[in-house]
Amino acid sequence: MKVLVADKFEDSGLAGLRSLGVEIAYEPDLKDTTLAARLAEEPFDVLIVRSTKVSAEMIENSRLGLIVRAGAGYNTIDVGAASARGVLVANCPGKNSQAVAELAFGLLLACDRKIADNVAQLREGKWNKAGFSKARGLYGRTLGLIGMGNISQEMIQRARGFGMNVVAYSRWMSPEIAAALGIGRAANLIELAQQSDFVSVHVSLTKETRGMLDKKFFDAMRNGAVFINTSRGEVVDQAAMLEALDTKELFAGLDVFEGEPEGGKGSYEGPLANNPRIYATHHIGASTEQAQEAVADETVRIVREYLLTGMVPNVVNVKRGEAASHVLIVRHADRVGVLAHVLEILKGEGVSVQEMENVILGGAQAAIAQISVDKEPSPAATAAIKLNANVFDVNVMAIQR
Ligand SMILES: NC(=O)C1=CN([C@@H]2O[C@H](COP(=O)(O)OP(=O)(O)OC[C@H]3O[C@@H](n4cnc5c(N)ncnc54)[C@H](O)[C@@H]3O)[C@@H](O)[C@H]2O)C=CC1
Ligand SMILES: O=C(O)CCC(=O)C(=O)O
């Protein structure tokens, strides 16, 4: 198996990959046209990336079977193009969430106490206790969390340590779950903005979340509140945020930017870098040793499973049973050719198999195949399947959703 690592990757991860006996090309500087050319020229099976973008063209001209995002968000990979070519995409959920929560709290505290400006002025030889003596403080204040995934859950624990109240907006969190987590639940983003002294965003970037934090949201924020974004720049309407920094005297801590450079070095000039009401970091949320080692271990686990079993943990582009309407349960003798017989009959009927699992029972005499299909096979097809002497029985069930 040939693995291309086209991003910076921990030594422990490279050692783990080597221990699997796979052939590794570690070429962290590849991107855009150089990555596309490399994938077209050599038949790599697996591609490992962090922030490096993976386009449809790269995927289409490659022999890849698996792309691993060594991190949480996978918006930098053209997942649709991967799905169209039968390429699996997997990520490492929850492996860098503590690190991001640490940075989010770092930004939150820094914004409240204006730590970066304190440091800058002292470095210029200015003593300005008078100017910096106005902070809200965290104790007893309300932290509003947007999204309730791995990072938000880490945020709750840290907020508790600071004596903060937490309220969250999430699509899936019921009042019962909120109560069990010991937090409040906002019914929508406006409610969340109205209730929070500090807001921290932790949603993945999707077509629904792009620009989700819009003018209405910023208009609803409390005057002088702090806004933290360590998720993706694109979830925020940048113009609306910039306006609210002035009109509502907000202060923002940002780790992510629309159009930020892909690699470790580059230039960044934009209205967010020089605004005195913004503390900006260089997309370093996941960049702690602990997080990078955890991500590297998980990446090695994913490649190992793929190598040894063909199965991939944490796949993000398998839509389980979405198009299936019926499932066939075929009990049969464990003999060569039985499944081929079943599939041949389904093919003749134009029935498309969505998923299939064949389980061998103890003693290896009999097996049960569960075959999800996109439409109900006719009674004639079911009867034809049963004609095979090695088929004991066939049941067809409609999937209830
Ligand atoms: N700054 C950095 O270095 C890092 C940034 N991230 C970013 O943070 C994001 C969140 O990370 P995790 O918490 O680990 O991911 P996660 O997958 O555990 O949580 C994402 C949450 O977003 C929610 N969500 C998605 N669409 C939504 C919508 N339309 N409305 C409301 N909620 C919605 C999901 O329900 C889920 O709870 C990542 O997708 C990534 O973009 C992640 C790791 C490092
Ligand atoms: O690997 C990185 O530094 C980026 C981390 C990140 O944004 C993610 O895991 O979603």
Coordinates of C-alpha atoms and ligand atoms in Angstrom, one line a residue:
M1 CA 0.0 0.0 0.0
K2 CA 1.3 3.5 -0.9
V3 CA 0.6 6.4 1.4
L4 CA 1.2 10.0 0.6
V5 CA 1.4 12.4 3.5
A6 CA 1.0 15.9 2.0
D7 CA 1.1 18.0 5.1
K8 CA 3.1 18.4 8.3
F9 CA 2.7 15.2 10.3
E10 CA 4.0 14.1 13.7
D11 CA 7.2 11.9 13.8
S12 CA 5.2 9.4 16.0
G13 CA 2.6 9.2 13.2
L14 CA 5.3 8.6 10.5
A15 CA 6.9 5.9 12.8
G16 CA 3.4 4.3 13.3
L17 CA 2.8 4.2 9.5
R18 CA 6.2 2.7 8.9
S19 CA 5.5 0.0 11.5
L20 CA 2.5 -1.1 9.3
G21 CA 4.9 -1.9 6.5
V22 CA 3.3 0.5 4.1
E23 CA 5.3 2.6 1.6
I24 CA 5.3 6.2 2.7
A25 CA 6.0 9.4 0.8
Y26 CA 6.3 12.3 3.3
E27 CA 6.0 15.4 1.2
P28 CA 4.5 18.1 3.4
D29 CA 5.0 21.0 1.0
L30 CA 2.8 19.5 -1.8
K31 CA -0.2 21.6 -2.6
D32 CA -2.4 22.8 -5.5
T33 CA -0.7 21.9 -8.8
T34 CA 2.2 20.0 -7.3
L35 CA -0.1 17.8 -5.2
A36 CA -2.3 17.2 -8.3
A37 CA 0.7 16.3 -10.4
R38 CA 2.1 13.9 -7.7
L39 CA -1.3 12.1 -7.4
A40 CA -1.6 11.8 -11.1
E41 CA 1.9 10.4 -11.5
E42 CA 2.1 7.8 -8.8
P43 CA -0.7 5.4 -7.8
F44 CA -1.1 6.3 -4.1
D45 CA -3.8 4.4 -2.2
V46 CA -4.0 6.7 0.8
L47 CA -3.6 10.5 1.1
I48 CA -3.1 12.1 4.5
V49 CA -3.6 15.8 4.9
R50 CA -4.2 18.5 7.5
S51 CA -5.0 21.9 6.0
T52 CA -3.9 21.0 2.5
K53 CA -6.9 21.4 0.1
V54 CA -7.9 18.3 -1.9
S55 CA -9.8 19.2 -5.0
A56 CA -12.1 17.2 -7.3
E57 CA -9.4 17.3 -10.0
M58 CA -6.8 15.8 -7.7
I59 CA -9.2 13.0 -6.7
E60 CA -10.3 12.3 -10.3
N61 CA -6.8 11.9 -11.6
S62 CA -5.6 9.7 -8.7
R63 CA -5.9 6.0 -7.7
L64 CA -6.8 6.9 -4.1
G65 CA -9.0 4.6 -2.1
L66 CA -8.9 6.7 1.1
I67 CA -8.2 10.3 2.1
V68 CA -7.6 10.8 5.8
R69 CA -8.1 14.3 7.3
A70 CA -5.6 14.4 10.2
G71 CA -8.0 16.7 12.2
A72 CA -11.6 17.4 12.8
G73 CA -13.0 19.6 10.0
Y74 CA -13.0 18.2 6.5
N75 CA -14.4 21.2 4.6
T76 CA -11.0 21.5 2.8
I77 CA -11.6 18.1 1.0
D78 CA -14.1 17.9 -1.9
V79 CA -16.0 15.1 -0.2
G80 CA -18.7 15.1 -3.0
A81 CA -16.0 14.4 -5.7
A82 CA -14.5 11.6 -3.4
S83 CA -17.9 10.0 -3.0
A84 CA -18.5 10.2 -6.8
R85 CA -15.3 8.3 -7.4
G86 CA -15.8 5.7 -4.6
V87 CA -13.0 7.2 -2.4
L88 CA -13.5 7.1 1.3
V89 CA -12.9 10.1 3.4
A90 CA -12.2 9.7 7.2
N91 CA -11.4 12.3 9.9
C92 CA -10.1 12.1 13.5
P93 CA -13.1 13.4 15.6
G94 CA -12.5 14.5 19.1
K95 CA -8.7 14.1 19.0
N96 CA -7.9 17.8 19.0
S97 CA -10.9 19.2 20.9
Q98 CA -9.1 19.8 24.2
A99 CA -6.5 21.8 22.4
V100 CA -9.1 24.0 20.6
A101 CA -11.0 24.5 23.9
E102 CA -7.7 25.6 25.5
L103 CA -7.1 28.2 22.8
A104 CA -10.7 29.4 22.8
F105 CA -10.4 30.1 26.5
G106 CA -7.0 31.7 26.0
L107 CA -8.6 34.1 23.5
L108 CA -11.6 34.7 25.7
L109 CA -9.4 35.7 28.7
A110 CA -7.1 37.7 26.4
C111 CA -10.0 39.6 24.9
D112 CA -11.5 40.3 28.3
R113 CA -8.2 41.6 29.9
K114 CA -6.8 43.0 26.6
I115 CA -3.6 40.9 27.4
A116 CA -2.0 41.4 23.9
D117 CA -2.3 45.2 24.2
N118 CA -1.0 45.2 27.7
V119 CA 2.0 43.3 26.6
A120 CA 2.5 45.5 23.5
Q121 CA 2.4 48.8 25.4
L122 CA 4.7 47.6 28.1
R123 CA 7.2 46.5 25.4
E124 CA 7.0 50.1 24.2
G125 CA 7.9 51.3 27.7
K126 CA 4.3 52.5 28.5
W127 CA 2.7 51.9 32.0
N128 CA -1.1 52.1 31.4
K129 CA -2.9 50.5 34.4
A130 CA -5.5 53.2 34.1
G131 CA -6.4 52.2 30.5
F132 CA -6.4 48.5 31.1
S133 CA -8.4 48.5 34.4
K134 CA -11.8 47.7 32.8
A135 CA -12.6 44.1 32.3
R136 CA -15.9 42.2 32.7
G137 CA -14.3 39.1 34.3
L138 CA -15.5 35.6 33.6
Y139 CA -16.9 34.6 37.0
G140 CA -20.7 34.6 37.0
R141 CA -20.9 35.6 33.4
T142 CA -22.7 33.7 30.7
L143 CA -20.8 31.8 27.9
G144 CA -22.9 31.1 24.8
L145 CA -21.8 28.0 22.8
I146 CA -22.8 27.5 19.2
G147 CA -22.9 23.8 18.3
M148 CA -22.6 21.0 20.8
G149 CA -20.0 18.7 19.4
N150 CA -16.6 17.6 20.9
I151 CA -15.1 21.1 21.3
S152 CA -18.2 22.6 22.9
Q153 CA -18.4 19.8 25.4
E154 CA -14.8 20.5 26.4
M155 CA -15.7 24.2 26.7
I156 CA -18.4 23.4 29.2
Q157 CA -15.9 21.8 31.6
R158 CA -13.5 24.7 31.4
A159 CA -16.4 27.2 31.8
R160 CA -17.3 25.4 35.0
G161 CA -13.8 25.9 36.3
F162 CA -14.1 29.6 35.8
G163 CA -17.6 29.8 37.5
M164 CA -19.4 30.7 34.3
N165 CA -23.0 29.9 33.3
V166 CA -23.3 28.2 30.0
V167 CA -26.1 28.4 27.5
A168 CA -25.9 26.6 24.1
Y169 CA -27.6 26.5 20.7
S170 CA -27.5 23.2 19.1
R171 CA -29.7 21.4 16.5
W172 CA -29.9 18.2 18.3
M173 CA -29.7 19.1 22.0
S174 CA -33.1 18.5 23.8
P175 CA -34.0 20.2 27.0
E176 CA -33.3 16.9 28.8
I177 CA -29.8 16.7 27.4
A178 CA -29.1 20.3 28.3
A179 CA -30.3 19.6 31.8
A180 CA -28.1 16.5 32.0
L181 CA -25.1 18.6 30.8
G182 CA -26.0 21.2 33.5
I183 CA -26.4 24.0 30.9
G184 CA -29.1 26.3 29.5
R185 CA -30.6 25.8 26.0
A186 CA -31.2 28.6 23.6
A187 CA -34.0 27.9 21.1
N188 CA -32.2 29.8 18.3
L189 CA -29.1 31.9 17.6
I190 CA -30.8 35.2 18.5
E191 CA -31.8 34.0 21.9
L192 CA -28.2 32.8 22.4
A193 CA -26.8 36.1 21.4
Q194 CA -29.1 38.0 23.7
Q195 CA -28.2 35.9 26.7
S196 CA -24.4 35.7 26.4
D197 CA -21.6 37.9 27.6
F198 CA -19.1 35.7 25.7
V199 CA -20.0 33.7 22.6
S200 CA -17.8 30.9 21.2
V201 CA -18.5 29.2 17.9
H202 CA -17.9 25.4 17.4
V203 CA -19.8 24.3 14.3
S204 CA -18.5 22.5 11.3
L205 CA -18.5 24.4 8.0
T206 CA -21.3 23.1 5.8
K207 CA -23.7 24.8 3.3
E208 CA -26.1 25.4 6.2
T209 CA -23.5 27.0 8.5
R210 CA -21.8 29.1 5.9
G211 CA -22.6 32.8 6.8
M212 CA -24.9 31.5 9.6
L213 CA -23.7 34.2 12.0
D214 CA -25.2 37.2 10.2
K215 CA -26.2 40.8 10.8
K216 CA -29.3 39.7 12.8
F217 CA -27.1 37.6 15.1
F218 CA -24.5 40.4 15.7
D219 CA -27.3 42.9 16.2
A220 CA -28.7 40.7 18.9
M221 CA -25.4 40.4 20.8
R222 CA -25.0 42.3 24.1
N223 CA -23.0 45.6 24.0
G224 CA -19.4 45.0 24.9
A225 CA -19.7 41.2 24.5
V226 CA -16.8 39.0 23.4
F227 CA -17.0 36.9 20.3
I228 CA -14.7 33.9 19.7
N229 CA -14.4 31.9 16.5
T230 CA -12.0 28.9 16.3
S231 CA -14.2 26.9 13.9
R232 CA -14.0 28.3 10.4
G233 CA -14.0 31.9 9.1
E234 CA -16.8 31.2 6.6
V235 CA -19.5 30.6 9.3
V236 CA -19.4 34.3 10.0
D237 CA -20.6 37.2 7.8
Q238 CA -17.4 39.1 8.1
A239 CA -18.9 42.5 7.2
A240 CA -21.6 42.1 9.8
M241 CA -19.1 41.2 12.4
L242 CA -16.8 44.1 11.6
E243 CA -19.7 46.5 11.8
A244 CA -20.8 45.1 15.2
L245 CA -17.3 45.5 16.6
D246 CA -17.9 49.3 16.3
T247 CA -21.6 49.7 16.8
K248 CA -21.9 47.2 19.7
E249 CA -18.3 47.6 21.0
L250 CA -17.7 43.9 20.7
F251 CA -14.2 42.4 21.0
A252 CA -13.4 39.4 18.9
G253 CA -10.8 36.5 19.3
L254 CA -10.4 34.7 16.0
D255 CA -8.2 31.7 15.0
V256 CA -9.7 31.1 11.6
F257 CA -10.2 33.3 8.5
E258 CA -11.9 33.2 5.2
G259 CA -9.2 32.7 2.6
E260 CA -6.5 32.0 5.1
P261 CA -3.2 30.5 3.7
E262 CA -3.2 26.7 3.4
G263 CA 0.2 26.0 4.7
G264 CA 2.4 26.9 7.7
K265 CA 3.8 30.1 6.1
G266 CA 2.3 32.7 3.8
S267 CA 1.0 36.2 3.7
Y268 CA -2.3 37.4 5.2
E269 CA -3.6 40.8 4.8
G270 CA -7.2 41.5 5.5
P271 CA -9.4 43.7 7.6
L272 CA -9.3 41.3 10.5
A273 CA -5.5 41.3 11.0
N274 CA -5.2 45.0 11.9
N275 CA -8.4 45.8 13.6
P276 CA -7.7 47.0 17.2
R277 CA -10.9 45.2 18.4
I278 CA -9.7 41.8 17.2
Y279 CA -7.1 39.4 18.7
A280 CA -6.2 37.0 15.9
T281 CA -4.1 33.9 16.0
H282 CA -2.8 31.8 13.1
H283 CA -5.2 28.8 13.0
I284 CA -3.3 27.2 15.8
G285 CA -6.2 25.7 17.7
A286 CA -5.1 22.1 17.1
S287 CA -1.4 22.8 17.3
T288 CA -0.4 21.3 20.7
E289 CA 1.8 18.3 21.1
Q290 CA -1.0 16.4 22.9
A291 CA -3.5 17.1 20.1
Q292 CA -1.1 16.4 17.3
E293 CA 0.0 13.1 18.8
A294 CA -3.6 12.0 19.4
V295 CA -4.5 12.9 15.8
A296 CA -1.4 11.0 14.5
D297 CA -2.3 7.9 16.6
E298 CA -5.8 8.0 15.2
T299 CA -4.6 8.5 11.6
V300 CA -2.4 5.4 12.0
R301 CA -5.3 3.5 13.4
I302 CA -7.4 4.4 10.4
V303 CA -4.7 3.4 7.9
R304 CA -4.1 0.1 9.9
E305 CA -7.8 -0.9 9.8
Y306 CA -7.9 -0.1 6.1
L307 CA -4.8 -2.1 5.4
L308 CA -5.8 -5.1 7.5
T309 CA -9.6 -5.3 7.1
G310 CA -10.6 -2.9 4.2
M311 CA -12.9 -1.2 6.8
V312 CA -12.4 2.4 7.7
P313 CA -13.2 4.0 11.0
N314 CA -14.7 7.6 11.1
V315 CA -15.8 7.6 7.5
V316 CA -17.6 10.9 6.7
N317 CA -19.0 10.1 3.3
V318 CA -20.8 6.8 3.8
K319 CA -24.6 7.5 3.8
R320 CA -25.8 4.4 5.6
G321 CA -29.0 3.0 4.0
E322 CA -30.1 6.4 2.8
A323 CA -31.4 5.2 -0.6
A324 CA -32.4 1.8 0.6
S325 CA -36.2 1.0 0.8
H326 CA -36.1 -2.7 1.4
V327 CA -33.8 -5.3 3.0
L328 CA -33.5 -8.9 1.9
I329 CA -32.5 -11.5 4.5
V330 CA -31.1 -14.5 2.8
R331 CA -30.4 -17.6 5.0
H332 CA -28.1 -19.9 3.0
A333 CA -25.5 -22.7 3.1
D334 CA -22.0 -21.2 3.2
R335 CA -21.1 -22.3 -0.3
V336 CA -19.3 -20.6 -3.2
G337 CA -21.7 -18.9 -5.7
V338 CA -24.8 -18.4 -3.5
L339 CA -24.3 -14.6 -3.3
A340 CA -23.4 -14.4 -7.0
H341 CA -26.7 -16.2 -7.7
V342 CA -28.7 -13.7 -5.6
L343 CA -26.9 -10.6 -7.1
E344 CA -27.5 -11.9 -10.6
I345 CA -31.2 -12.1 -10.1
L346 CA -31.4 -8.6 -8.5
K347 CA -29.3 -7.2 -11.4
G348 CA -31.8 -8.8 -13.9
E349 CA -34.6 -6.9 -12.1
G350 CA -32.8 -3.6 -12.1
V351 CA -32.6 -3.6 -8.3
S352 CA -29.6 -1.8 -7.0
V353 CA -27.7 -3.1 -3.9
Q354 CA -27.1 -0.3 -1.4
E355 CA -25.3 -2.3 1.4
M356 CA -24.6 -5.9 2.0
E357 CA -23.3 -7.9 5.0
N358 CA -22.8 -11.7 5.0
V359 CA -22.4 -13.2 8.5
I360 CA -21.1 -16.8 8.8
L361 CA -22.7 -18.7 11.7
G362 CA -20.8 -20.9 14.2
G363 CA -19.5 -24.1 12.5
A364 CA -19.2 -22.4 9.1
Q365 CA -22.0 -24.3 7.6
A366 CA -24.6 -21.6 7.2
A367 CA -24.7 -17.9 6.7
I368 CA -27.1 -14.9 6.7
A369 CA -26.8 -12.2 4.1
Q370 CA -28.6 -8.9 4.7
I371 CA -28.9 -7.0 1.5
S372 CA -30.3 -3.4 1.4
V373 CA -31.8 -2.5 -1.9
D374 CA -33.3 0.6 -3.5
K375 CA -36.7 -1.0 -4.4
E376 CA -38.7 -4.0 -3.6
P377 CA -37.8 -7.1 -5.6
S378 CA -40.8 -8.8 -7.3
P379 CA -42.3 -12.1 -5.9
A380 CA -40.9 -13.8 -9.0
A381 CA -37.3 -12.6 -8.2
T382 CA -37.7 -13.8 -4.6
A383 CA -38.9 -17.2 -5.9
A384 CA -36.0 -17.4 -8.3
I385 CA -33.5 -16.8 -5.5
K386 CA -35.1 -19.6 -3.5
L387 CA -34.6 -22.0 -6.4
N388 CA -30.9 -22.3 -5.6
A389 CA -30.5 -25.5 -3.6
N390 CA -28.1 -23.7 -1.2
V391 CA -30.7 -21.0 -0.3
F392 CA -32.7 -22.0 2.8
D393 CA -35.1 -19.0 2.9
V394 CA -35.5 -15.4 1.7
N395 CA -37.4 -12.6 3.5
V396 CA -38.0 -9.1 2.1
M397 CA -38.8 -6.4 4.6
A398 CA -39.7 -2.7 3.9
I399 CA -37.4 -0.4 5.8
Q400 CA -39.4 1.7 8.3
R401 CA -38.1 5.3 8.8
Ligands
LIG1 N1 -9.0 26.1 15.0 C1 -8.6 24.8 14.9 O1 -7.4 24.5 14.8 C2 -9.7 23.8 14.8 C3 -10.9 24.0 14.3 N2 -11.9 23.1 14.3 C4 -13.2 23.4 13.7 O2 -14.2 23.3 14.7 C5 -15.3 22.6 14.2 C6 -16.0 21.9 15.3 O3 -15.1 20.8 15.8 P1 -15.7 19.7 16.7 O4 -16.4 20.2 17.9 O5 -14.5 18.8 17.0 O6 -16.6 19.0 15.7 P2 -18.0 18.1 16.0 O7 -18.3 17.4 14.7 O8 -17.8 17.3 17.2 O9 -19.1 19.2 16.3 C7 -19.6 20.0 15.3 C8 -21.0 20.5 15.7 O10 -21.5 21.4 14.8 C9 -22.9 21.1 14.8 N3 -23.5 21.7 13.6 C10 -23.3 21.3 12.3 N4 -24.2 22.0 11.5 C11 -24.9 22.8 12.3 C12 -26.0 23.7 12.1 N5 -26.4 24.0 10.9 N6 -26.5 24.3 13.2 C13 -26.1 24.1 14.4 N7 -25.1 23.2 14.7 C14 -24.5 22.6 13.6 C15 -23.0 19.6 14.8 O11 -24.3 19.2 15.2 C16 -21.9 19.3 15.8 O12 -22.5 19.2 17.1 C17 -14.7 21.7 13.1 O13 -15.6 21.3 12.2 C18 -13.6 22.6 12.6 O14 -14.1 23.3 11.5 C19 -11.7 21.8 14.7 C20 -10.4 21.5 15.2 C21 -9.3 22.4 15.2
LIG2 O1 -4.4 20.6 11.5 C1 -4.6 21.8 11.8 O2 -3.8 22.6 12.2 C2 -6.0 22.3 11.5 C3 -7.0 21.8 12.5 C4 -8.4 22.0 12.2 O3 -8.8 23.0 11.8 C5 -9.3 20.9 12.3 O4 -8.9 19.8 12.8 O5 -10.5 21.0 11.8

